[in-house]
Tab-separated table of C-alpha atoms in Angstrom:
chain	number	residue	atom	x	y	z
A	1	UNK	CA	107.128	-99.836	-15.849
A	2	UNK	CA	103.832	-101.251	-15.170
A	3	UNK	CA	102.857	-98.279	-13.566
A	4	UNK	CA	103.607	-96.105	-15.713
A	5	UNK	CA	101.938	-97.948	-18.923
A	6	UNK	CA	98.646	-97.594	-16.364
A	7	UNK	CA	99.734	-94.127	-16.297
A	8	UNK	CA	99.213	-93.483	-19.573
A	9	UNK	CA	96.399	-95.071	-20.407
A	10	UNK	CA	95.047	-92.853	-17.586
A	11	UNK	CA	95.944	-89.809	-19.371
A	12	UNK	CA	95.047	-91.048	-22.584
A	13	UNK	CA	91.777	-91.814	-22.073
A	14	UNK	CA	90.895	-88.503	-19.505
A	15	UNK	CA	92.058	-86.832	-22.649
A	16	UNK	CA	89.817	-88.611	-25.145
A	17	UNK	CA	86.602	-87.995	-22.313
A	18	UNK	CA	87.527	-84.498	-22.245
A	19	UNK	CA	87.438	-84.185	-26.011
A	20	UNK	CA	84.138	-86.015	-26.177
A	21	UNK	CA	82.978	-83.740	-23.459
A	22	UNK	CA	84.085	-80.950	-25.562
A	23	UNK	CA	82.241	-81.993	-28.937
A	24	UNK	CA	78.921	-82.495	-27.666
A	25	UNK	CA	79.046	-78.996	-25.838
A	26	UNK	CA	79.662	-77.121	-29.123
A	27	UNK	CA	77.111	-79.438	-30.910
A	28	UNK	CA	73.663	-78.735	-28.139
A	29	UNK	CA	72.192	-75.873	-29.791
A	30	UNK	CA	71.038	-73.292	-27.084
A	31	UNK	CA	66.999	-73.049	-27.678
A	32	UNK	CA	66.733	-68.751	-27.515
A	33	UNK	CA	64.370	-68.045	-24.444
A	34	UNK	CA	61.288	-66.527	-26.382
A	35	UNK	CA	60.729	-69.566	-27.593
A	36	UNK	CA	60.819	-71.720	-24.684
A	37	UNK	CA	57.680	-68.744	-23.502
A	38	UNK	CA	56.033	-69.096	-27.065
A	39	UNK	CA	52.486	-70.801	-26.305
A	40	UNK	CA	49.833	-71.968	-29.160
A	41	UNK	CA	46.350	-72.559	-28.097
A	42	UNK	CA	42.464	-71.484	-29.330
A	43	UNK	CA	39.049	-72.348	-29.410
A	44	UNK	CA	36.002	-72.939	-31.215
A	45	UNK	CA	32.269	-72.762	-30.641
A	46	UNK	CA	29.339	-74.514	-32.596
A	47	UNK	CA	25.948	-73.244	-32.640
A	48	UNK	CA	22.101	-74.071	-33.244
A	49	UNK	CA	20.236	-71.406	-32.956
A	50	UNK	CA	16.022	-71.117	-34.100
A	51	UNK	CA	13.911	-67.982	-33.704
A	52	UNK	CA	9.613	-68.291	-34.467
A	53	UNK	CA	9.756	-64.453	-35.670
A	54	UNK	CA	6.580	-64.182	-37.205
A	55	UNK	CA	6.583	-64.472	-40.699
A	56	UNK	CA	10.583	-65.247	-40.757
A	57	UNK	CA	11.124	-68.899	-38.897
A	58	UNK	CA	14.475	-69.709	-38.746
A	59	UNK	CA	16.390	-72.208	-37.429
A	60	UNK	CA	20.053	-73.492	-38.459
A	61	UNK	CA	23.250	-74.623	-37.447
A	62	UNK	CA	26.202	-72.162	-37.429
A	63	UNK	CA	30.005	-71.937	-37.290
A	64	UNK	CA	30.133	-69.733	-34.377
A	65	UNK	CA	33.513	-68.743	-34.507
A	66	UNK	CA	37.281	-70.608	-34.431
A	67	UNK	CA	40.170	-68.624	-33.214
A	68	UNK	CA	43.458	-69.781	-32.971
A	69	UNK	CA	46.156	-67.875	-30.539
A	70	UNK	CA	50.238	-67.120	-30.295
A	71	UNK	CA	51.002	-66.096	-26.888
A	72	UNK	CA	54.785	-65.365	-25.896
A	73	UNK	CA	57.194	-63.689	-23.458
A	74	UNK	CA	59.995	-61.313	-24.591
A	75	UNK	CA	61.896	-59.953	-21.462
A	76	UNK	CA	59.703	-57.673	-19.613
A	77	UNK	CA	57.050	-57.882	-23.010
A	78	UNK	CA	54.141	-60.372	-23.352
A	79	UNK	CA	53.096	-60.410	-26.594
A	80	UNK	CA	49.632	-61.841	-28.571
A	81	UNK	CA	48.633	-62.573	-32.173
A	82	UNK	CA	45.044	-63.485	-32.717
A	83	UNK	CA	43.096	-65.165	-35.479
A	84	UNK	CA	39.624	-65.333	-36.086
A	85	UNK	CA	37.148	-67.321	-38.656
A	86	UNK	CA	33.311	-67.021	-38.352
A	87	UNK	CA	30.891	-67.652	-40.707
A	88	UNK	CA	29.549	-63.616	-39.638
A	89	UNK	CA	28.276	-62.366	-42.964
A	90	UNK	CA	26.152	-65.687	-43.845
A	91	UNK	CA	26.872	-69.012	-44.938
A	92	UNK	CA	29.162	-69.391	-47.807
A	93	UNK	CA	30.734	-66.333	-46.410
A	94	UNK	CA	33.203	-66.606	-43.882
A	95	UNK	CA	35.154	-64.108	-42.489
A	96	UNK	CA	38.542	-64.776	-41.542
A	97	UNK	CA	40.868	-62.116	-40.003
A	98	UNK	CA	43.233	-60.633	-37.665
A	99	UNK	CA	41.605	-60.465	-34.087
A	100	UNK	CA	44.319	-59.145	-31.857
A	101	UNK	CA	48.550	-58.349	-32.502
A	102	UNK	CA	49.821	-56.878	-29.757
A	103	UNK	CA	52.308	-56.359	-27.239
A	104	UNK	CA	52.142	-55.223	-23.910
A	105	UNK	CA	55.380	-54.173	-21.134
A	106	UNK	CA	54.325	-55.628	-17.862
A	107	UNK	CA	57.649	-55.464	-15.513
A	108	UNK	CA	55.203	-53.332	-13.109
A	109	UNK	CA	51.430	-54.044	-12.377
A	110	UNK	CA	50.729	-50.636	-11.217
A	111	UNK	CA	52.144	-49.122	-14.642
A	112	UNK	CA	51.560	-51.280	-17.942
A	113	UNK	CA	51.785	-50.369	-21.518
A	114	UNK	CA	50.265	-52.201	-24.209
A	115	UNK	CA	50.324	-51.103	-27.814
A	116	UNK	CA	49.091	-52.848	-31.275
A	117	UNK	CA	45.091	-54.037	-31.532
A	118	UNK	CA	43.425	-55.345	-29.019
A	119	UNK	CA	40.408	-54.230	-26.742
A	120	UNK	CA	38.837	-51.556	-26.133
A	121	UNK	CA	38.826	-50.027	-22.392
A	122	UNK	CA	35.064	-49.699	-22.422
A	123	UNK	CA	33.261	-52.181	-20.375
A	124	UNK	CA	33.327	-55.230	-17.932
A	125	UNK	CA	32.104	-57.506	-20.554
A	126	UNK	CA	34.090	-56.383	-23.704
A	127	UNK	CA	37.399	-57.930	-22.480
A	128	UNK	CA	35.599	-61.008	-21.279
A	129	UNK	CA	35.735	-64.272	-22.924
A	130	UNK	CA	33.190	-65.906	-25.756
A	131	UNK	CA	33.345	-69.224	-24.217
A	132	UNK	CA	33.725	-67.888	-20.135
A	133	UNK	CA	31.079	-64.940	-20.530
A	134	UNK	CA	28.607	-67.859	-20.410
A	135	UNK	CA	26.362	-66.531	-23.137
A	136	UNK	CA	24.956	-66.878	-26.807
A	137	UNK	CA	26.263	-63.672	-27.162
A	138	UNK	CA	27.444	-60.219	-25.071
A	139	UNK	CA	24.557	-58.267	-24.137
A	140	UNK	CA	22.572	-56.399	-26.867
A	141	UNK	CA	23.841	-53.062	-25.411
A	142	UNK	CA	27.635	-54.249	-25.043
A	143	UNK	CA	27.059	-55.303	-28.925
A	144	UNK	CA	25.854	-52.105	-30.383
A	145	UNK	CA	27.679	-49.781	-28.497
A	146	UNK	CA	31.013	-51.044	-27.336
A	147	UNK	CA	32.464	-51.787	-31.121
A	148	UNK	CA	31.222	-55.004	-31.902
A	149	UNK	CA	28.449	-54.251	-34.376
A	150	UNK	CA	28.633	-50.991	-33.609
A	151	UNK	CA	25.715	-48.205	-33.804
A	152	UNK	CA	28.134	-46.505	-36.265
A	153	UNK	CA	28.327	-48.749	-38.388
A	154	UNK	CA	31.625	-49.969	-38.244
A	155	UNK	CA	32.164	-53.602	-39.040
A	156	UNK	CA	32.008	-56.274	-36.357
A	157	UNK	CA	35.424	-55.734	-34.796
A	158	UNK	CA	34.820	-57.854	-31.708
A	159	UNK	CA	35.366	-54.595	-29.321
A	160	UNK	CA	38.576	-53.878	-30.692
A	161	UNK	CA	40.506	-50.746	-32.159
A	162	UNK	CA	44.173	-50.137	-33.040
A	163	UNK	CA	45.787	-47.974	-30.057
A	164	UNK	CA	48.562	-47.262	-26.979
A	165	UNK	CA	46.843	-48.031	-23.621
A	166	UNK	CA	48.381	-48.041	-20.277
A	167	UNK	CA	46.863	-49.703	-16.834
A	168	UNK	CA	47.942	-50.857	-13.776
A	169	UNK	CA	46.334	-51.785	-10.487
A	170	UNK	CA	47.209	-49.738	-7.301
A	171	UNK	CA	46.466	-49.139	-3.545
A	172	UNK	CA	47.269	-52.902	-2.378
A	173	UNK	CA	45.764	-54.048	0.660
A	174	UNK	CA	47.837	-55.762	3.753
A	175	UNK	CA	47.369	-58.829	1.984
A	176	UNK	CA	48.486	-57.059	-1.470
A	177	UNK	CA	45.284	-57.156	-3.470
A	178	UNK	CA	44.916	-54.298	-5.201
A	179	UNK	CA	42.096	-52.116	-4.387
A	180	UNK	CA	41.934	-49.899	-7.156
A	181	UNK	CA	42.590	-50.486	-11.375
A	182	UNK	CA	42.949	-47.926	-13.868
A	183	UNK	CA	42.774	-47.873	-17.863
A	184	UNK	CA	43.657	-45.008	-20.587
A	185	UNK	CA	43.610	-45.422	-24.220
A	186	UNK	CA	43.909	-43.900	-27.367
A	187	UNK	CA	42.551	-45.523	-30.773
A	188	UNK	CA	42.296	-44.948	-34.137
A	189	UNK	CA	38.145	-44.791	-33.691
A	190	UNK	CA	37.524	-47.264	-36.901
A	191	UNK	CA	37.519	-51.066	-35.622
A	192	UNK	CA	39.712	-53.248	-36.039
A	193	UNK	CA	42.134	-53.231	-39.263
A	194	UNK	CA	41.610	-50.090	-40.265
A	195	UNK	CA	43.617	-46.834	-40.434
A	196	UNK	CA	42.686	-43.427	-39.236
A	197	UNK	CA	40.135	-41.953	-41.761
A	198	UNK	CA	39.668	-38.406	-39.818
A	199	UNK	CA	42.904	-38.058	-38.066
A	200	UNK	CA	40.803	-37.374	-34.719
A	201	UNK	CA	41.493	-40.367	-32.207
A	202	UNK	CA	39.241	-42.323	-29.491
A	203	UNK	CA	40.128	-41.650	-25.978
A	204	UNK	CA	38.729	-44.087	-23.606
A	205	UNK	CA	39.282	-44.553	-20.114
A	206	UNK	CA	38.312	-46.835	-16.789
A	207	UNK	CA	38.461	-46.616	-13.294
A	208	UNK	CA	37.057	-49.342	-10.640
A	209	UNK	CA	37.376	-49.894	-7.005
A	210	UNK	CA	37.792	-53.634	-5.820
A	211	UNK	CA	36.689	-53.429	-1.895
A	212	UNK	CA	36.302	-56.871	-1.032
A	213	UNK	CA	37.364	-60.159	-3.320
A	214	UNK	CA	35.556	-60.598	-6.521
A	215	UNK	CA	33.749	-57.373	-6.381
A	216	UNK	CA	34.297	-54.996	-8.739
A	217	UNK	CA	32.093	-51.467	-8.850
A	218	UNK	CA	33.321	-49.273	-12.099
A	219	UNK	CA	32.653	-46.245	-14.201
A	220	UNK	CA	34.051	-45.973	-18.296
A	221	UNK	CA	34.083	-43.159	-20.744
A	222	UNK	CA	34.650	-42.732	-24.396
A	223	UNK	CA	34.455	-39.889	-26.515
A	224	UNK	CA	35.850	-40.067	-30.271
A	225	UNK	CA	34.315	-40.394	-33.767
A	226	UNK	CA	33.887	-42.639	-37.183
A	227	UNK	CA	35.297	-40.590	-39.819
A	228	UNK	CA	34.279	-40.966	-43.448
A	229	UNK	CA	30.466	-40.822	-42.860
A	230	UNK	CA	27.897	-39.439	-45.489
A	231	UNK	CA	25.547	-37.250	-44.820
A	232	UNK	CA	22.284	-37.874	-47.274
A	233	UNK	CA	21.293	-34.158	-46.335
A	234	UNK	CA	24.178	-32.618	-47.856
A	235	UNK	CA	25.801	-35.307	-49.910
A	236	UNK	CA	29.161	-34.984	-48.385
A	237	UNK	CA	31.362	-36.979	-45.796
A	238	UNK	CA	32.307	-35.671	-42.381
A	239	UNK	CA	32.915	-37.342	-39.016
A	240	UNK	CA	30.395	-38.758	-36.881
A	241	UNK	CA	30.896	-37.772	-32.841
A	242	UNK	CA	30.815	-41.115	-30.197
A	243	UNK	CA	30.164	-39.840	-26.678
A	244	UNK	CA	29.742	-42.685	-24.326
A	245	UNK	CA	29.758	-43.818	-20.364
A	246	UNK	CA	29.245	-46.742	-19.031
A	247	UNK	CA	28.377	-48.019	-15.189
A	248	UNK	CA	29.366	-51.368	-14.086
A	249	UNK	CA	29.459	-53.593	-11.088
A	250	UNK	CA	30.272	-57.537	-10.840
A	251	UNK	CA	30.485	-60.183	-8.525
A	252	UNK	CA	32.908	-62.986	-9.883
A	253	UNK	CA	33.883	-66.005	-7.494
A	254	UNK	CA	33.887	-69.294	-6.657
A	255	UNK	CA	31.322	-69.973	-9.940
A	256	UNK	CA	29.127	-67.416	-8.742
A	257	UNK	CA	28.849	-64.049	-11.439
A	258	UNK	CA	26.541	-61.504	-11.024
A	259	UNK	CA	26.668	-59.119	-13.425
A	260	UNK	CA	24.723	-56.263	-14.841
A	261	UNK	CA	26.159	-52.603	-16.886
A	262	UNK	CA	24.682	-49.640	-17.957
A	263	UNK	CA	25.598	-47.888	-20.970
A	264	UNK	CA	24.751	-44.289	-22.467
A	265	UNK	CA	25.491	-43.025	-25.822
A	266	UNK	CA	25.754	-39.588	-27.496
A	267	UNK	CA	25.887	-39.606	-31.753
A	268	UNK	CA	24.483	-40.512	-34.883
A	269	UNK	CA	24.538	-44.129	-35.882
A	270	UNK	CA	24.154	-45.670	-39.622
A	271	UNK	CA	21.270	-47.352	-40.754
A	272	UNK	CA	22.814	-51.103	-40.242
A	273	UNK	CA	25.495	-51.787	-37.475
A	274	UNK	CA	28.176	-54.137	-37.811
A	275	UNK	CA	28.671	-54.250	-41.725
A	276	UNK	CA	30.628	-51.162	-42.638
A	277	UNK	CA	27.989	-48.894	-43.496
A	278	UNK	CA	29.040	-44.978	-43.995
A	279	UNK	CA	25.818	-43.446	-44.306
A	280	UNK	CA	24.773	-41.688	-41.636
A	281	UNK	CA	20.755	-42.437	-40.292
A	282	UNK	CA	19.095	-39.411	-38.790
A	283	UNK	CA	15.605	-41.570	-38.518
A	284	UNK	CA	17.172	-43.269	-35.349
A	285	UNK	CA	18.364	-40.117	-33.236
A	286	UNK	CA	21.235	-39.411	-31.658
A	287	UNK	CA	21.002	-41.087	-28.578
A	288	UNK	CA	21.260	-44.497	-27.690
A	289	UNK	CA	20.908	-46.336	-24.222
A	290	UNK	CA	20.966	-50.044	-22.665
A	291	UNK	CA	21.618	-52.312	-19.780
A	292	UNK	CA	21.570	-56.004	-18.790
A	293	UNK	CA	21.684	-58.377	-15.425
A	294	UNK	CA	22.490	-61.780	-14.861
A	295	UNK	CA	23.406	-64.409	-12.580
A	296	UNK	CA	25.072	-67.614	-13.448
A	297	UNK	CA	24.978	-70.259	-10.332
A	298	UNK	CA	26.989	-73.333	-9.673
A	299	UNK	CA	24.459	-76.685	-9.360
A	300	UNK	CA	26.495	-78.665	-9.448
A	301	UNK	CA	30.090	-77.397	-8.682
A	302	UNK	CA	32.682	-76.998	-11.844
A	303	UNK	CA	29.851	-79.455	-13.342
A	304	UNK	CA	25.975	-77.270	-13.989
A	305	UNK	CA	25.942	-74.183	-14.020
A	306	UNK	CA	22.229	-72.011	-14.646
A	307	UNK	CA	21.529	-69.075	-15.874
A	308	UNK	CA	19.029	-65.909	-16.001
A	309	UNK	CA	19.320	-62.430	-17.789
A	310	UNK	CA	17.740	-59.234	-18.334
A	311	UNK	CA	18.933	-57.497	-21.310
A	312	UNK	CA	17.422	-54.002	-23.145
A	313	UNK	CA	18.799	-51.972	-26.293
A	314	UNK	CA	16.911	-49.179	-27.119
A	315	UNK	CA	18.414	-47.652	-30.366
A	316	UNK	CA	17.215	-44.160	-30.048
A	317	UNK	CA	16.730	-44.342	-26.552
A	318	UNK	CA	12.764	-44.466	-26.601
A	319	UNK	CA	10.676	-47.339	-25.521
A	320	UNK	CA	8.741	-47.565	-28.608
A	321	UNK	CA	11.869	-48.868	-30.528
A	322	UNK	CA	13.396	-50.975	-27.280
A	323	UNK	CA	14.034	-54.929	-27.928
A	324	UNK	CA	13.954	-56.898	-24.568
A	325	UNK	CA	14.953	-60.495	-24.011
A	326	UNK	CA	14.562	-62.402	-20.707
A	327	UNK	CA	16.646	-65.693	-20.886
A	328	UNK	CA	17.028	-68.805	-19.136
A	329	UNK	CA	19.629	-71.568	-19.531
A	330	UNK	CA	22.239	-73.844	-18.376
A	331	UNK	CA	25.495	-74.353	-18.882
A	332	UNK	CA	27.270	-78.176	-18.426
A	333	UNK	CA	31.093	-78.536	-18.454
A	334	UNK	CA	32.422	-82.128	-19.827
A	335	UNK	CA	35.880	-81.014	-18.310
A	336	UNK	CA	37.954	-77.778	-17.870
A	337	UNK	CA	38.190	-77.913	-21.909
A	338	UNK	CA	34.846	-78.912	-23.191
A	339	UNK	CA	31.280	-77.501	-22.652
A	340	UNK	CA	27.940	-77.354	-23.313
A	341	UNK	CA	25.456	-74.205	-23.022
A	342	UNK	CA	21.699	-73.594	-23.660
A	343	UNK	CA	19.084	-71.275	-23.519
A	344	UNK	CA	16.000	-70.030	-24.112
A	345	UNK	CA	14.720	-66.288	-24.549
A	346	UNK	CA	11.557	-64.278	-24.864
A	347	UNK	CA	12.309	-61.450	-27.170
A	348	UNK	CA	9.893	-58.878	-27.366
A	349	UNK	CA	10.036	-56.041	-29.849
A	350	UNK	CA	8.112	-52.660	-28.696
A	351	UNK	CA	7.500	-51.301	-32.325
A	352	UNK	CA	6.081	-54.701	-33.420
A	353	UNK	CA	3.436	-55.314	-30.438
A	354	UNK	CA	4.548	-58.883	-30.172
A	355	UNK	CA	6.560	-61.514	-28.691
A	356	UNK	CA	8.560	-64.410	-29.740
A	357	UNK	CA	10.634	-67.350	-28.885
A	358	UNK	CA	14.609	-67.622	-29.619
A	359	UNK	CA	16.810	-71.392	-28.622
A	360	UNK	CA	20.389	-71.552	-29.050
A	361	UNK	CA	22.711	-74.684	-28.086
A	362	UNK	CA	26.272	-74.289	-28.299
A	363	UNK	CA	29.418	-76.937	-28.275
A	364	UNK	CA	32.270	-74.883	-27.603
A	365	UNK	CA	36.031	-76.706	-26.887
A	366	UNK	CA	39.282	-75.471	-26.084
A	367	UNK	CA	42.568	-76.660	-27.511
């Protein structure tokens, strides 16, 4: 008798674990899997900045830019969405908007497809980052002719477009670095946030070898238009051609970057660049050219970095209307998250005969 009373208490009380058992299973909710790949990070960059222009001193602090980012995973689809605020069009002014909303299927390196807004394939330095490209700013060429504030006109778009690009990098090596990347896209032509306004779309394309480990030699082409221009000759709107190349080559490793780009361009530009002007300026021609080198060094490893660039823009691809800056600085890294940069530049202006000075100090942090 006794053993069966032990029995069933046995029984009993399996029965009761199993039931327990049961319960909390159907109460765990299962988390879906995008969201255990959903990321949230940005950054944000805080400026001085003085120039002894003659006869237009200036010197001020400036909200450089904040952007805040969504990164996921869906399956075989990474995916971004990209917000930006910058104080751009002058203080009291900010600009806040939609950066980058894409998403991209990556299930093979050699064969990618990424469609939404995002960069353009025009450049080594376009895709690069604010804070990384080690910088005040991207090069005076990369600005005004790779869709920042573009010789069109076309507002400041950050090198973006709306598009369907595909890439992938082949020819691996017997230790299975690729030795050769390609890029094809086609874009809307307007910057970012905009539709179509001439139904005629950007094609843009880049090819680069990578022989040995943090070399990369390349060549880019573009050829499109801004639709929607006026013409103050005729008083009507029509499309305005973009016919660009651009030559590249880079060193990147171990905190050593050499860089320096070339870039040609074919087409009439607006009379202001970067502020969505559609009024076309014959004064300036219809060619535009530009290049830039620099080094940035390690002094002190992941700690000092310095500095030195060469940068030209000549709007109408003369050297009477060419602006020059030769720049110095240093950059110094708190940690992996926090930084400091400076520099100095001599900016001379051809048409003006002269010279001046230009400082700018950044804090830029990464969350």
């Amino acid at each position: 008798m006794k053993r069966l009373i032990i029995l069933a208490i046995y029984v009993i009380c399996l029965a009761l674990t199993s039931n327990a058992q049961e319960k909390q299973t159907k109460s765990t909710i299962e988390v879906p899997e995008w969201v255990k790949n959903f990321k949230f990070s940005g950054y944000g960059m805080l400026q001085y900045q003085g120039e002894d222009t003659e006869g237009n001193h200036t010197n001020s602090f400036n909200l450089r830019l904040l952007r805040m980012i969504l990164d996921g995973k869906i399956g075989d689809f990474d995916w971004r969405a990209q917000v930006q605020g910058t104080n751009a069009t002058g203080p009291g002014q900010p600009t806040v908007q939609l950066v980058d909303l894409y998403a991209e299927w990556v299930k093979h390196k050699e064969f990618k497809v990424r469609v939404g807004q995002f960069k353009r394939a025009f450049t080594f330095e376009n895709p690069t980052h604010p804070i990384t490209q080690g910088w005040y700013s991207y090069a005076m060429v990369v600005n005004n002719l790779s869709g920042f504030g573009d010789k069109t006109g076309e507002r400041s778009s950050g090198g973006r477009d709306m598009g369907i690009q595909i890439s992938g990098d082949v020819l691996p090596n017997k230790d299975g670095r690729a030795l050769l990347h390609y890029q094809v896209g086609v874009y809307n032509g307007e910057g970012i946030n905009q539709k179509d306004l001439d139904n005629r779309k950007d094609i843009i394309g880049g090819l680069w070898v990578m022989p040995i480990k943090g070399v990369r030699i390349g060549a880019f082409g573009w050829t499109g238009s801004r639709g929607n221009m006026l013409d103050p000759l005729t008083g009507v709107t029509r499309s305005v051609e973009k016919n660009r190349y651009a030559l590249s080559a880079e060193y990147d490793k171990d905190e050593y970057t050499f860089r320096t780009e070339y870039i040609h361009s074919q087409g009439w530009g607006a009379s202001s660049a970067g502020n969505n002007v559609r009024e076309i300026d014959y004064s300036k021609g219809d060619k535009a050219d530009g290049w830039y080198v620099f080094g940035i060094v390690p002094v002190i490893k992941s700690k000092l970095h310095a500095k030195a660039r060469y940068n030209t823009y000549r709007s109408d691809k003369t050297w009477e209307n060419s602006k020059t800056m030769y720049e110095v600085g240093l950059n110094y890294f708190f940690n992996k998250r926090m930084q400091i940069n400076a520099e100095y530049g001599l900016v001379n202006v051809r048409s003006a005969h002269k010279n001046h000075n230009f400082v700018d100090v950044e804090f830029d942090f990464r969350f």
